[in-house]
Amino acid sequence: MIEFKNVAKYYDGQSVLRNINLKIEKGELVYITGHSGAGKSTFLKLIYAAEMPEEGEITIGDFHFPTMKEREIPELRRSVGIVFQDFKLKNDLTVFENVALPLQIRGMPEKEVKSTVHEALRKVHLRHKVDAFPKTLSGGEQQRVVIARAVVANPLVVLADEPTGNLDEEIAQDIMAIFRDIHLQGTTVVIATHFQDMFRRSGRRVIRLDAGNIIGEEVG
Ligand SMILES: Nc1ncnc2c1ncn2[C@@H]1O[C@H](COP(=O)(O)OP(=O)(O)OP(=O)(O)O)[C@@H](O)[C@H]1O
Ligand SMILES: [Mg+2]
């Protein structure tokens, strides 16, 4: 499903990822961990082609670097659900409208949009907030809307970058449980985090990065 072969990424001549070899199978839940600056976010950015590697090959479903054409990139991005700090909700749109956006972009008929959005909101336990505006929601609720938006179009893979970053412990646990549910329903999920609590006793793969290298893999 996802495969990195000898991937290297440089910024301004400095290598930030080196010799990355990794396979993630369809339906897996995988954690990427490591200190600040280890390359976690960069690794996720390579998966949805926000950044391109200078060396190596990357396969994401039917998409292959470096042979991929420029015009395939939007299609790849539409196949990836993203939970990142800089992909905020639109505050002038309701919860429903925010979650509906990825479906409308794909031209889904309105009636189908409605049922699909409601189903995604049910997954994150927010059906009752469908008409609320983001500003009236708590941080944890907003993050659940972001997750609903990421999964609504049934992506190949969901990527989350420090998804519990600003949330308190109890809410963070709720968010983690939602990602586990999404994975149990068959979606591939990759979560970057430096919080050990997120993957301790998860029974899932934990890939450890240090200064741009994979230094080990364990079961959480
Ligand atoms: N756009 C960029 N231009 C130049 N250097 C960058 C850029 N993005 C990241 N870097 C550098 O690449 C390295 C890896 O950054 P990255 O954001 O992937 O780390 P991270 O593991 O996600 O860290 P954190 O836990 O702080 O989020 C860092 O040294 C960072 O300074
Ligand atoms: Mg990061």
Short mmCIF file of C-alpha atoms and ligand atoms in Angstrom, two decimals:
data_model
loop_
_atom_site.label_atom_id
_atom_site.label_comp_id
_atom_site.label_asym_id
_atom_site.label_seq_id
_atom_site.Cartn_x
_atom_site.Cartn_y
_atom_site.Cartn_z
CA MET A 1 0.00 0.00 0.00
CA ILE A 2 2.67 2.47 1.13
CA GLU A 3 6.28 1.72 0.33
CA PHE A 4 9.42 3.81 0.75
CA LYS A 5 12.60 2.53 -0.95
CA ASN A 6 15.90 4.21 -0.08
CA VAL A 7 14.19 7.57 0.30
CA ALA A 8 16.18 10.68 1.14
CA LYS A 9 14.90 14.22 1.63
CA TYR A 10 17.04 17.36 1.80
CA TYR A 11 16.23 20.91 2.79
CA ASP A 12 18.76 23.51 1.69
CA GLY A 13 21.37 20.82 1.10
CA GLN A 14 20.85 19.37 4.59
CA SER A 15 19.55 15.84 4.76
CA VAL A 16 16.45 15.53 6.98
CA LEU A 17 15.49 11.96 6.03
CA ARG A 18 18.02 9.32 4.97
CA ASN A 19 17.82 5.80 3.64
CA ILE A 20 14.15 5.35 4.54
CA ASN A 21 12.92 1.83 3.75
CA LEU A 22 9.47 0.99 4.98
CA LYS A 23 6.32 -0.86 3.98
CA ILE A 24 2.88 -0.20 5.41
CA GLU A 25 0.14 -2.65 4.43
CA LYS A 26 -3.45 -1.76 3.70
CA GLY A 27 -5.47 -1.40 6.90
CA GLU A 28 -2.49 -1.04 9.23
CA LEU A 29 -2.28 1.52 12.03
CA VAL A 30 1.33 2.70 12.34
CA TYR A 31 2.89 5.25 14.68
CA ILE A 32 5.93 7.35 13.74
CA THR A 33 7.79 8.70 16.72
CA GLY A 34 11.02 10.50 17.56
CA HIS A 35 12.30 13.77 19.00
CA SER A 36 11.49 17.21 17.67
CA GLY A 37 13.23 17.66 14.33
CA ALA A 38 13.61 13.90 13.75
CA GLY A 39 11.69 14.12 10.46
CA LYS A 40 8.20 12.88 11.42
CA SER A 41 6.24 15.66 9.71
CA THR A 42 8.51 15.52 6.67
CA PHE A 43 7.84 11.79 6.39
CA LEU A 44 4.06 12.43 6.36
CA LYS A 45 4.46 15.24 3.82
CA LEU A 46 6.20 12.84 1.44
CA ILE A 47 3.18 10.52 1.63
CA TYR A 48 0.80 13.15 0.30
CA ALA A 49 3.29 14.80 -2.04
CA ALA A 50 3.46 18.09 -0.17
CA GLU A 51 7.20 17.47 -0.46
CA MET A 52 9.13 15.39 -2.99
CA PRO A 53 12.11 13.19 -2.14
CA GLU A 54 15.48 13.91 -3.74
CA GLU A 55 16.36 10.20 -3.73
CA GLY A 56 14.53 6.89 -3.76
CA GLU A 57 11.07 5.68 -4.66
CA ILE A 58 7.70 6.04 -2.98
CA THR A 59 4.55 4.06 -3.72
CA ILE A 60 1.17 5.14 -2.35
CA GLY A 61 -1.54 2.82 -3.66
CA ASP A 62 -1.40 3.19 -7.46
CA PHE A 63 0.82 6.30 -7.32
CA HIS A 64 4.59 5.95 -7.79
CA PHE A 65 7.41 8.46 -7.37
CA PRO A 66 9.41 9.56 -9.21
CA THR A 67 7.55 8.46 -12.34
CA MET A 68 4.29 10.16 -11.30
CA LYS A 69 3.05 12.99 -13.51
CA GLU A 70 2.47 16.45 -12.06
CA ARG A 71 -1.23 16.22 -12.93
CA GLU A 72 -1.63 13.07 -10.78
CA ILE A 73 -0.71 14.95 -7.60
CA PRO A 74 -4.18 16.43 -6.91
CA GLU A 75 -5.65 12.96 -7.36
CA LEU A 76 -3.13 11.51 -4.90
CA ARG A 77 -3.96 14.25 -2.37
CA ARG A 78 -7.66 13.50 -2.69
CA SER A 79 -6.88 9.90 -1.73
CA VAL A 80 -5.29 10.99 1.54
CA GLY A 81 -7.15 12.19 4.65
CA ILE A 82 -5.17 14.75 6.60
CA VAL A 83 -5.27 15.69 10.29
CA PHE A 84 -2.61 18.43 10.54
CA GLN A 85 -2.39 21.57 12.68
CA ASP A 86 -2.27 23.76 9.58
CA PHE A 87 -5.38 22.24 7.96
CA LYS A 88 -7.82 24.13 10.16
CA LEU A 89 -11.61 24.13 9.92
CA LYS A 90 -13.27 26.99 8.09
CA ASN A 91 -14.84 29.13 10.81
CA ASP A 92 -17.48 30.64 8.54
CA LEU A 93 -18.85 27.19 7.70
CA THR A 94 -20.85 24.87 9.94
CA VAL A 95 -19.62 21.46 11.00
CA PHE A 96 -21.77 19.92 8.26
CA GLU A 97 -20.39 22.26 5.60
CA ASN A 98 -16.77 21.68 6.66
CA VAL A 99 -17.12 17.91 6.50
CA ALA A 100 -19.08 18.10 3.22
CA LEU A 101 -16.32 20.01 1.38
CA PRO A 102 -14.17 17.02 0.32
CA LEU A 103 -17.29 15.33 -1.08
CA GLN A 104 -18.50 18.40 -2.96
CA ILE A 105 -15.04 18.78 -4.52
CA ARG A 106 -15.51 15.25 -5.86
CA GLY A 107 -18.93 16.18 -7.27
CA MET A 108 -20.98 13.87 -5.07
CA PRO A 109 -24.76 14.46 -5.38
CA GLU A 110 -26.15 16.51 -2.45
CA LYS A 111 -28.39 13.77 -1.13
CA GLU A 112 -25.49 11.36 -0.88
CA VAL A 113 -23.34 14.13 0.67
CA LYS A 114 -25.86 14.47 3.47
CA SER A 115 -25.92 10.81 4.44
CA THR A 116 -22.13 10.45 4.06
CA VAL A 117 -21.43 13.50 6.26
CA HIS A 118 -23.83 12.23 8.92
CA GLU A 119 -22.12 8.84 8.88
CA ALA A 120 -18.66 10.46 9.28
CA LEU A 121 -19.93 12.60 12.18
CA ARG A 122 -21.42 9.52 13.81
CA LYS A 123 -17.94 7.89 13.71
CA VAL A 124 -16.54 10.76 15.78
CA HIS A 125 -19.62 10.96 18.05
CA LEU A 126 -20.62 14.45 16.92
CA ARG A 127 -23.91 13.91 15.10
CA HIS A 128 -25.55 16.40 17.48
CA LYS A 129 -23.13 19.20 16.48
CA VAL A 130 -23.90 19.05 12.77
CA ASP A 131 -25.17 22.67 12.57
CA ALA A 132 -22.69 24.21 15.02
CA PHE A 133 -19.90 26.57 13.97
CA PRO A 134 -16.31 25.51 14.81
CA LYS A 135 -15.74 28.45 17.21
CA THR A 136 -18.54 27.18 19.47
CA LEU A 137 -16.87 23.77 19.87
CA SER A 138 -14.25 22.66 22.39
CA GLY A 139 -10.72 21.85 21.16
CA GLY A 140 -11.41 18.12 21.31
CA GLU A 141 -14.68 18.52 19.41
CA GLN A 142 -12.98 20.60 16.73
CA GLN A 143 -10.33 17.92 16.35
CA ARG A 144 -13.07 15.30 15.94
CA VAL A 145 -14.59 17.40 13.14
CA VAL A 146 -11.15 17.54 11.48
CA ILE A 147 -11.00 13.74 11.71
CA ALA A 148 -14.52 13.41 10.24
CA ARG A 149 -13.44 15.65 7.34
CA ALA A 150 -10.29 13.51 6.86
CA VAL A 151 -12.20 10.21 6.65
CA VAL A 152 -15.43 11.31 4.96
CA ALA A 153 -14.29 10.61 1.39
CA ASN A 154 -13.07 7.11 2.28
CA PRO A 155 -9.35 7.82 1.70
CA LEU A 156 -6.63 5.26 0.97
CA VAL A 157 -4.80 6.45 4.04
CA VAL A 158 -5.37 8.88 6.93
CA LEU A 159 -2.32 10.86 8.11
CA ALA A 160 -2.29 12.57 11.49
CA ASP A 161 0.49 14.86 12.73
CA GLU A 162 0.50 15.23 16.53
CA PRO A 163 -3.31 14.95 16.57
CA THR A 164 -3.54 15.27 20.35
CA GLY A 165 -1.01 18.12 20.60
CA ASN A 166 -2.98 20.76 22.49
CA LEU A 167 -5.56 18.51 24.12
CA ASP A 168 -5.68 17.36 27.71
CA GLU A 169 -5.05 13.74 28.62
CA GLU A 170 -8.64 12.50 28.73
CA ILE A 171 -9.64 14.12 25.43
CA ALA A 172 -6.40 12.86 23.87
CA GLN A 173 -7.42 9.31 24.82
CA ASP A 174 -10.82 9.83 23.13
CA ILE A 175 -9.11 11.01 19.96
CA MET A 176 -6.80 7.99 19.98
CA ALA A 177 -9.79 5.68 20.40
CA ILE A 178 -11.40 7.27 17.34
CA PHE A 179 -8.28 6.61 15.25
CA ARG A 180 -8.27 2.99 16.46
CA ASP A 181 -11.94 2.65 15.41
CA ILE A 182 -11.16 4.07 11.97
CA HIS A 183 -8.31 1.56 11.63
CA LEU A 184 -10.54 -1.30 12.81
CA GLN A 185 -12.99 -0.39 10.05
CA GLY A 186 -10.21 -1.10 7.53
CA THR A 187 -8.61 2.30 6.86
CA THR A 188 -4.82 2.63 6.81
CA VAL A 189 -3.76 5.17 9.45
CA VAL A 190 -0.31 6.73 10.03
CA ILE A 191 0.10 8.88 13.14
CA ALA A 192 3.19 10.98 13.92
CA THR A 193 3.63 11.78 17.59
CA HIS A 194 6.29 12.17 20.23
CA PHE A 195 3.81 11.24 23.01
CA GLN A 196 4.59 7.70 24.19
CA ASP A 197 1.14 7.47 25.77
CA MET A 198 -0.44 7.47 22.35
CA PHE A 199 1.03 4.13 21.36
CA ARG A 200 1.91 2.42 24.64
CA ARG A 201 0.03 -0.88 24.86
CA SER A 202 -1.49 -0.26 21.41
CA GLY A 203 -0.18 -3.55 20.02
CA ARG A 204 0.62 -1.66 16.81
CA ARG A 205 3.86 -0.89 14.92
CA VAL A 206 5.89 2.04 16.22
CA ILE A 207 8.62 3.33 13.88
CA ARG A 208 11.31 5.36 15.58
CA LEU A 209 13.08 8.18 13.72
CA ASP A 210 16.18 9.93 14.95
CA ALA A 211 17.87 12.75 13.02
CA GLY A 212 16.31 11.53 9.78
CA ASN A 213 17.08 7.83 10.17
CA ILE A 214 14.79 4.95 11.10
CA ILE A 215 16.60 3.69 14.18
CA GLY A 216 14.17 0.97 15.13
CA GLU A 217 10.73 -0.49 15.11
CA GLU A 218 8.81 -1.94 18.03
CA VAL A 219 5.31 -3.04 18.92
CA GLY A 220 3.64 -0.46 21.17
N1 LIG B 1 10.37 23.69 4.89
C1 LIG B 1 11.54 23.44 5.49
N2 LIG B 1 12.67 24.09 5.15
C2 LIG B 1 13.86 23.84 5.73
N3 LIG B 1 14.01 22.92 6.72
C3 LIG B 1 12.94 22.25 7.12
C4 LIG B 1 11.63 22.47 6.54
N4 LIG B 1 10.75 21.64 7.15
C5 LIG B 1 11.46 20.95 8.07
N5 LIG B 1 12.76 21.31 8.06
C6 LIG B 1 13.82 20.72 8.92
O1 LIG B 1 13.77 19.32 8.75
C7 LIG B 1 13.99 18.65 9.98
C8 LIG B 1 12.82 17.71 10.26
O2 LIG B 1 11.65 18.47 10.47
P1 LIG B 1 10.24 17.83 10.79
O3 LIG B 1 9.26 18.93 10.82
O4 LIG B 1 10.00 16.70 9.85
O5 LIG B 1 10.49 17.22 12.25
P2 LIG B 1 9.45 16.58 13.29
O6 LIG B 1 10.01 15.24 13.68
O7 LIG B 1 8.10 16.62 12.72
O8 LIG B 1 9.57 17.56 14.54
P3 LIG B 1 8.45 18.07 15.58
O9 LIG B 1 8.29 16.96 16.60
O10 LIG B 1 9.08 19.28 16.19
O11 LIG B 1 7.20 18.36 14.82
C9 LIG B 1 14.16 19.73 11.02
O12 LIG B 1 15.54 19.90 11.22
C10 LIG B 1 13.56 20.96 10.38
O13 LIG B 1 14.18 22.13 10.82
MG MG B 2 6.37 17.60 13.27
#
